[in-house]
PDB file of C-alpha atoms in Angstrom:
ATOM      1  CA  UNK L   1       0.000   0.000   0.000  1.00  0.00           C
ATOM      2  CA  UNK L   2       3.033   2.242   0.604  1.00  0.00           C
ATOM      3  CA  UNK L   3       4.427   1.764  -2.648  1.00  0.00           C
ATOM      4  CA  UNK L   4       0.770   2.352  -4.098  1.00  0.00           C
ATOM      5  CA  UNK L   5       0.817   5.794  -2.284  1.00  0.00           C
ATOM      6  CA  UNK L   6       4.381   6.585  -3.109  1.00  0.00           C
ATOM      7  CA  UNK L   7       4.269   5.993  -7.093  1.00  0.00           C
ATOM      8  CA  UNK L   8       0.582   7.384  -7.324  1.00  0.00           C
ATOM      9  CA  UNK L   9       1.598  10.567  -5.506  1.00  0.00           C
ATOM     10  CA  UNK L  10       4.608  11.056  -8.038  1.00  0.00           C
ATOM     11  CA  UNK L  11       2.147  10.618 -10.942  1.00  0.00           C
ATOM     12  CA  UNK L  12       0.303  13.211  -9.137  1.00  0.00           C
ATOM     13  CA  UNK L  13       2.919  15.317  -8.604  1.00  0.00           C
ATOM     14  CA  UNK L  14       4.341  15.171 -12.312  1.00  0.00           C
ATOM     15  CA  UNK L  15       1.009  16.932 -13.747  1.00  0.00           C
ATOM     16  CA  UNK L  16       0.413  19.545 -10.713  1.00  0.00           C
ATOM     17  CA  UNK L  17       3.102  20.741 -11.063  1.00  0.00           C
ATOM     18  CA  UNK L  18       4.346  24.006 -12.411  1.00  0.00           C
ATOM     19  CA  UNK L  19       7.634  22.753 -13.928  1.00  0.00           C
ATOM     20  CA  UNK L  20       5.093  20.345 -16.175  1.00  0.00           C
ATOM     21  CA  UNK L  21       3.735  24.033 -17.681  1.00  0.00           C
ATOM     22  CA  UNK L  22       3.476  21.802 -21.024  1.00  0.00           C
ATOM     23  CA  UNK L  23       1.182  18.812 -19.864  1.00  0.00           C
ATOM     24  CA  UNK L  24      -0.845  21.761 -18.001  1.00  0.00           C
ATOM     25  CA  UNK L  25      -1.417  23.693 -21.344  1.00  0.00           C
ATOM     26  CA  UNK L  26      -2.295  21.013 -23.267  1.00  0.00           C
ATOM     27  CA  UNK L  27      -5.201  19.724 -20.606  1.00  0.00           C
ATOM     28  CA  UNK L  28      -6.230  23.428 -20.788  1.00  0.00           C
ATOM     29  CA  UNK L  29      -6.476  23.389 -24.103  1.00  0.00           C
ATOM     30  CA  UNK L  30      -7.435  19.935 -24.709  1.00  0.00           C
ATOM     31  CA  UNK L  31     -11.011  21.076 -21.850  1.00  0.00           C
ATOM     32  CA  UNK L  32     -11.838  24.464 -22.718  1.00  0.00           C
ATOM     33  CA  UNK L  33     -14.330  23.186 -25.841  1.00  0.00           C
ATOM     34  CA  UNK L  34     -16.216  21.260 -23.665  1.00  0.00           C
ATOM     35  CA  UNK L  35     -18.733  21.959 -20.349  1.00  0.00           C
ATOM     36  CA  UNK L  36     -19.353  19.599 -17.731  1.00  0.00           C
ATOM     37  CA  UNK L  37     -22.411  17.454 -19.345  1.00  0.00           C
ATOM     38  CA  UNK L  38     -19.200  16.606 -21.956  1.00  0.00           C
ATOM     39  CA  UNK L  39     -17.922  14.341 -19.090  1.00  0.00           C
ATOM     40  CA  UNK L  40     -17.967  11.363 -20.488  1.00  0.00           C
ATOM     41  CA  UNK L  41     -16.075  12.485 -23.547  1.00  0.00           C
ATOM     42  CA  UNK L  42     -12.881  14.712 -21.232  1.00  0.00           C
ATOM     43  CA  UNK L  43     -12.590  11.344 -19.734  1.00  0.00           C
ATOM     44  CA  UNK L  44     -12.126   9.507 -23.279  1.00  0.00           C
ATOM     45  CA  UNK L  45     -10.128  12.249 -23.691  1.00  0.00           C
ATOM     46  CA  UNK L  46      -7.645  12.467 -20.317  1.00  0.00           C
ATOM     47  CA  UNK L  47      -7.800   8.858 -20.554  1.00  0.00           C
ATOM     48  CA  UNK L  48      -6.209   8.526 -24.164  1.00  0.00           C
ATOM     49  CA  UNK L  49      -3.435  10.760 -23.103  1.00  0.00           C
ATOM     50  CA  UNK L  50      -2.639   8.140 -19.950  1.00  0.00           C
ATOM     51  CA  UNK L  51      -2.738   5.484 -22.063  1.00  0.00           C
ATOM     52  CA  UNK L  52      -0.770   6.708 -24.796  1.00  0.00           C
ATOM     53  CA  UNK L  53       2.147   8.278 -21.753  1.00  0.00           C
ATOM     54  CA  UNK L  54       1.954   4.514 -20.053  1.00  0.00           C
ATOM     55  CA  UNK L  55       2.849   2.170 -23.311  1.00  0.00           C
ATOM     56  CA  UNK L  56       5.484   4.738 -24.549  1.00  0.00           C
ATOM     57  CA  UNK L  57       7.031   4.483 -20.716  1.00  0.00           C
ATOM     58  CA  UNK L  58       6.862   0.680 -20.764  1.00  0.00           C
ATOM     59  CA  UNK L  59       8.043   0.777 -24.588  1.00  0.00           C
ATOM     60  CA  UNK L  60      11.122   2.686 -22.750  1.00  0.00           C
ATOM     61  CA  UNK L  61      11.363   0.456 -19.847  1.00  0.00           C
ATOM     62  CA  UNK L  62      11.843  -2.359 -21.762  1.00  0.00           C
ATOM     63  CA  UNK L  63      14.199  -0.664 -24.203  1.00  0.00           C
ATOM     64  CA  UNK L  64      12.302  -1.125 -27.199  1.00  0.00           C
ATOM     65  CA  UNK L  65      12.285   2.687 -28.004  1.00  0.00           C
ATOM     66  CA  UNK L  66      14.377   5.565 -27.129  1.00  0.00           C
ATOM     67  CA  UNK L  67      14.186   8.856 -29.214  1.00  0.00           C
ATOM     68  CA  UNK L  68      15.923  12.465 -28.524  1.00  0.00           C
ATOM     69  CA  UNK L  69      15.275  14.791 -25.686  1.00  0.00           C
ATOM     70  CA  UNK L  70      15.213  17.560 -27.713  1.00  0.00           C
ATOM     71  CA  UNK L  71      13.114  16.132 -30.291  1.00  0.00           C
ATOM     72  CA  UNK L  72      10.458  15.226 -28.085  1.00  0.00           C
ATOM     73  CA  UNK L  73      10.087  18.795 -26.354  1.00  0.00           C
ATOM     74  CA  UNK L  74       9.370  19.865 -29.807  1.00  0.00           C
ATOM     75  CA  UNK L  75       6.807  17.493 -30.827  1.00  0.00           C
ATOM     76  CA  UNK L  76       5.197  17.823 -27.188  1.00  0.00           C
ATOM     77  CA  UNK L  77       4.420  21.973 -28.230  1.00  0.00           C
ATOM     78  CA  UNK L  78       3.411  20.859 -31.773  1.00  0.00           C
ATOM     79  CA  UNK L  79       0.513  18.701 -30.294  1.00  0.00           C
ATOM     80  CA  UNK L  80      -0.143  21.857 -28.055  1.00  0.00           C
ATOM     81  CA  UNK L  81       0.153  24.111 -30.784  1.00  0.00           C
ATOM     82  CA  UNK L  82      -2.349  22.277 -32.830  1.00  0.00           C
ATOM     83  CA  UNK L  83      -5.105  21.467 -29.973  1.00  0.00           C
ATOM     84  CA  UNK L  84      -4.923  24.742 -29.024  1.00  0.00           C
ATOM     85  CA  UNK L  85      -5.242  26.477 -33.022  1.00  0.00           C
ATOM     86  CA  UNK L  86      -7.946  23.437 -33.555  1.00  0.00           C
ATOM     87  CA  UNK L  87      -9.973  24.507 -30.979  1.00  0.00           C
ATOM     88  CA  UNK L  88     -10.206  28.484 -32.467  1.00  0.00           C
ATOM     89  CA  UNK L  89     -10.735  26.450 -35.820  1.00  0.00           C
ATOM     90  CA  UNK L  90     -13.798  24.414 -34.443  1.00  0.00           C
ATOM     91  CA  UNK L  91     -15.544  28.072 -32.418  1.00  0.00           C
ATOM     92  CA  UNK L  92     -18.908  27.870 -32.955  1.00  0.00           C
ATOM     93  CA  UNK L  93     -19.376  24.345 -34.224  1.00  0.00           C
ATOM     94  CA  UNK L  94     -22.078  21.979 -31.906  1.00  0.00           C
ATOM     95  CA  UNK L  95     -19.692  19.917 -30.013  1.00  0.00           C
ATOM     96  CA  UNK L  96     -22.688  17.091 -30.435  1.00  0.00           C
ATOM     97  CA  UNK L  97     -22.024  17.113 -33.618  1.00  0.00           C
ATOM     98  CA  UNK L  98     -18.027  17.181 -33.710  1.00  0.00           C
ATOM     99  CA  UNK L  99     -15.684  14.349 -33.863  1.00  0.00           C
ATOM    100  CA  UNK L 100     -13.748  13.378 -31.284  1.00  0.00           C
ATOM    101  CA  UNK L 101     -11.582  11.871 -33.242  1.00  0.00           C
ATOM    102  CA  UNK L 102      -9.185  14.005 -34.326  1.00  0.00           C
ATOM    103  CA  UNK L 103      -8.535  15.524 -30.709  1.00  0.00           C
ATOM    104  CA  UNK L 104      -8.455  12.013 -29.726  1.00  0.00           C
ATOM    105  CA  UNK L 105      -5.374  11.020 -31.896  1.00  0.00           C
ATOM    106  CA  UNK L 106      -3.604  14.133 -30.949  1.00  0.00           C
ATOM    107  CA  UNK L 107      -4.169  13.468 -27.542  1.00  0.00           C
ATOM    108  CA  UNK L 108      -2.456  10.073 -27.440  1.00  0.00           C
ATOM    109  CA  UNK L 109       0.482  11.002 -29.450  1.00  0.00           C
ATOM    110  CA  UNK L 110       0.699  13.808 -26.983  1.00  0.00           C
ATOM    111  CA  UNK L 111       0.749  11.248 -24.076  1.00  0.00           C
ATOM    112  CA  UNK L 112       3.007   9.063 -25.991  1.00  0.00           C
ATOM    113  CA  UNK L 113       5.062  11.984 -26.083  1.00  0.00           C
ATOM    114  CA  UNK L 114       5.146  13.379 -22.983  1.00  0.00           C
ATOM    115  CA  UNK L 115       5.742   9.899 -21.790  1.00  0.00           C
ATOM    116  CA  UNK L 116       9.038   9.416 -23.673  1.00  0.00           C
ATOM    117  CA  UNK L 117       9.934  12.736 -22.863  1.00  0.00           C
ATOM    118  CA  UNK L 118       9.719  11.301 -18.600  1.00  0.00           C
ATOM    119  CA  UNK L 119      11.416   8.321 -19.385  1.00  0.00           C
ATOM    120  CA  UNK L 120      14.907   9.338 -18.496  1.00  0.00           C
ATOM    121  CA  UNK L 121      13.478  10.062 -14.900  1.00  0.00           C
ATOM    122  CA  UNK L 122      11.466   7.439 -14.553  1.00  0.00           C
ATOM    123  CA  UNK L 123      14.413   4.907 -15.418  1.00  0.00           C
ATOM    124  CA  UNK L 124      16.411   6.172 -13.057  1.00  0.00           C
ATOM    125  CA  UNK L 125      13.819   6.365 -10.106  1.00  0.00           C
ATOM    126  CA  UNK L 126      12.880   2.756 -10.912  1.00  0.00           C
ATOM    127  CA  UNK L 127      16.105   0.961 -10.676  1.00  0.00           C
ATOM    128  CA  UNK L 128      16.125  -3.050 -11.261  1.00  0.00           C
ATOM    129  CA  UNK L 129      14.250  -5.241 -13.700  1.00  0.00           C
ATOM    130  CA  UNK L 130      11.982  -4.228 -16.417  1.00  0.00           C
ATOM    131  CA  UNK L 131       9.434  -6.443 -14.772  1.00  0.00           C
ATOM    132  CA  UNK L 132      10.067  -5.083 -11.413  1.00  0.00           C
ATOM    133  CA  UNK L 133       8.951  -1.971 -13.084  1.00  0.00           C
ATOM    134  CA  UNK L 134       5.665  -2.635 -14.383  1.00  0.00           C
ATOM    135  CA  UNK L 135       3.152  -2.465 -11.171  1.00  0.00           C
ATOM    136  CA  UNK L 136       5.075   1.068 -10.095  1.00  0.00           C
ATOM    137  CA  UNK L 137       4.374   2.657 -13.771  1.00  0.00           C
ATOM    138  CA  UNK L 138       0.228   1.735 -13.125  1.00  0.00           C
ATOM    139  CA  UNK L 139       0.567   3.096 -10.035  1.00  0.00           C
ATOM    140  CA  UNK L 140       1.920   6.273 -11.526  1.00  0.00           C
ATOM    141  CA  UNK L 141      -0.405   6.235 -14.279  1.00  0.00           C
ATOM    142  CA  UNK L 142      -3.309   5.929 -11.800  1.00  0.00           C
ATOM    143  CA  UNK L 143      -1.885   9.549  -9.861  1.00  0.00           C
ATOM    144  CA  UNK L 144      -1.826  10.843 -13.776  1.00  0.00           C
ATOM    145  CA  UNK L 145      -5.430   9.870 -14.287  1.00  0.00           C
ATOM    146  CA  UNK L 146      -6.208  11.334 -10.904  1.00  0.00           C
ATOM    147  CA  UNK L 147      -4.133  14.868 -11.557  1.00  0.00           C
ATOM    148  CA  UNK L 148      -5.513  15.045 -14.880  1.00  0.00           C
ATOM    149  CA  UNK L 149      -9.212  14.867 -13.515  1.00  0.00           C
ATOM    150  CA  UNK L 150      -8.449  17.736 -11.186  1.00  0.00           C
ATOM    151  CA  UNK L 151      -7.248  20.197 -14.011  1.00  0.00           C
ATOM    152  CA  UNK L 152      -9.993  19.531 -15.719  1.00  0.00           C
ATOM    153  CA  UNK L 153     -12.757  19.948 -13.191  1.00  0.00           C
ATOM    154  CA  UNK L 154     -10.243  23.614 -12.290  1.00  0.00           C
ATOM    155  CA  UNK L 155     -10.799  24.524 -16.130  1.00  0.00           C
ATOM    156  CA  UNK L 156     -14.490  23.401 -15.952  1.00  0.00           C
ATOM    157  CA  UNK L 157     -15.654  25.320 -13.337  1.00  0.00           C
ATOM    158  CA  UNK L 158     -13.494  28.290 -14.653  1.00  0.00           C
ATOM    159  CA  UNK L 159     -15.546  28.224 -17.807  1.00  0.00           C
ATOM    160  CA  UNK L 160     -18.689  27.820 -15.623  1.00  0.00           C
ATOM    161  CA  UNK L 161     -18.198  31.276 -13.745  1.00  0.00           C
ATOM    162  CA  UNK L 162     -16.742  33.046 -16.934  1.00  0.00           C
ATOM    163  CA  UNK L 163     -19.871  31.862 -19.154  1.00  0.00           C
ATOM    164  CA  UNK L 164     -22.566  32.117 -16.267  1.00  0.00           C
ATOM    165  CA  UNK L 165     -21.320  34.528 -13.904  1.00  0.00           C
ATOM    166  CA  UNK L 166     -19.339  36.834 -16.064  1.00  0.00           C
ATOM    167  CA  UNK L 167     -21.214  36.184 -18.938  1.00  0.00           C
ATOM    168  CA  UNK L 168     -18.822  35.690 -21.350  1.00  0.00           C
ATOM    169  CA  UNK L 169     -19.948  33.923 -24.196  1.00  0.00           C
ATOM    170  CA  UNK L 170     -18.545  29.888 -24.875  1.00  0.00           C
ATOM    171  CA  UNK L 171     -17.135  31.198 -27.514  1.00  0.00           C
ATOM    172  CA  UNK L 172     -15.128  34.345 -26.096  1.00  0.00           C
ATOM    173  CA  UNK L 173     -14.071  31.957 -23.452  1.00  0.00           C
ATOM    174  CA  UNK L 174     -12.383  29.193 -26.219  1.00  0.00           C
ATOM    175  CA  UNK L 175     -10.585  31.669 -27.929  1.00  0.00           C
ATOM    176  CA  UNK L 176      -9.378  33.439 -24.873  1.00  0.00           C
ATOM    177  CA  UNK L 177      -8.036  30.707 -22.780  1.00  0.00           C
ATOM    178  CA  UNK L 178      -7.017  29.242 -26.349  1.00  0.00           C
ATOM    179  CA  UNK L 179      -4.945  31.831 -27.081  1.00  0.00           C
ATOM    180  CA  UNK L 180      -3.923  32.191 -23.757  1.00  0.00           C
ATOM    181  CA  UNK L 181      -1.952  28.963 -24.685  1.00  0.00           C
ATOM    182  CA  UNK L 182      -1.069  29.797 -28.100  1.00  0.00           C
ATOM    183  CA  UNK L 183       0.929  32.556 -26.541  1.00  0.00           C
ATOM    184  CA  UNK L 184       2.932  30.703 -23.947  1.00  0.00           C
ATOM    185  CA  UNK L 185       3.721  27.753 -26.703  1.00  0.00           C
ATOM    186  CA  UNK L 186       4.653  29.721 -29.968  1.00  0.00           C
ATOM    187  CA  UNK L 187       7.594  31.511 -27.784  1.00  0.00           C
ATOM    188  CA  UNK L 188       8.718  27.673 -26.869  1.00  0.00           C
ATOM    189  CA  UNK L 189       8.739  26.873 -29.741  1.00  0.00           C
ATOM    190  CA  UNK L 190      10.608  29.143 -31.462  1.00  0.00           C
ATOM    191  CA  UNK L 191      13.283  28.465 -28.946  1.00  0.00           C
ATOM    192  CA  UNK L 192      13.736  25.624 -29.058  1.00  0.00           C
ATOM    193  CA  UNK L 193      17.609  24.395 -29.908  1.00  0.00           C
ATOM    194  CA  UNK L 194      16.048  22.128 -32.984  1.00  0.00           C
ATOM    195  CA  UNK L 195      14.614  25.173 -34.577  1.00  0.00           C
ATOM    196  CA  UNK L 196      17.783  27.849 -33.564  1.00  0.00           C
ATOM    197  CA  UNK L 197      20.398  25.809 -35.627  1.00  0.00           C
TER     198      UNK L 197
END
């Protein structure tokens, strides 16, 4: 139970978290379409992204794939780039009658991503056998899950007082918050060392 605890905290930890600014942007962006009767489909959506971040950390566990830091920082702001410039694309649109699908795919290469991009630290916090390796990466995944629902729910009731208090329209609120994160990315982007050779 104390290893539960331990390894569920640090997936907890990793997403609330200022230093993880980039997994926090994208579940901002990756929420603000949607309202709380959309539950069903954030959680589709948050629990792509898990699944996606858990194979790519086993797939780097197990030493079937390894890729470059710097690489993967730059692909991680793409996939932030692009949820975020979707979602001004998509303003107005019925979210009843939108695809998931598209979001969906960007979300797990996000979270196959972001998990490559972790696991450096996660190799080296989980010493010993693959194997040995594979109950402590749920149990972080389950503290993901968990950190992932809290953003959310932050960004959902956000959009609740803006829209109903505030009165700011649902679409006001999109492009705000969307550009919000458009403006911390682009920056990141263009500095990264990839991109300034």
């Amino acid at each position: 139970m104390d290893e539960f605890i331990i390894f569920s905290k640090t997936g907890l930890t990793h997403v609330l978290n200022l230093h993880s600014y980039d997994h926090l942007l994208f579940l901002i962006a990756l929420s603000v379409p949607y309202v709380a009767k959309d539950w069903k489909r954030i959680l589709i959506l948050i629990s792509s992204f898990t699944l996606g971040h858990t194979v790519s950390l086993f797939l780097s566990v197990f030493n079937i794939v390894k890729v470059l830091d710097s690489w993967v920082e730059l692909l991680i702001l793409a996939t932030i780039l692009i949820t975020a410039f979707y979602n001004i694309i998509i303003i107005g649109k019925s979210s009843k009658n939108s695809t998931i699908t598209f979001i969906a795919i960007v979300t797990v290469f996000f979270g196959i991503l972001h998990g490559l991009g972790f696991s450096n630290y996660v190799n080296t916090l989980l010493p010993g056998k693959p194997a040995d390796k594979l109950l402590p990466l749920l149990e972080f995944a389950i503290g993901i899950e968990i950190a992932q629902i809290i953003v959310v729910i932050i960004v959902l009731i956000l959009a609740f007082i803006s829209q109903t208090l505030l009165r700011f329209s649902k679409r006001d609120f999109i492009l705000i918050m969307s550009s919000f994160v458009l403006g911390v990315v682009v920056p990141l982007i263009l500095e990264n060392p990839i991109l300034k050779k």
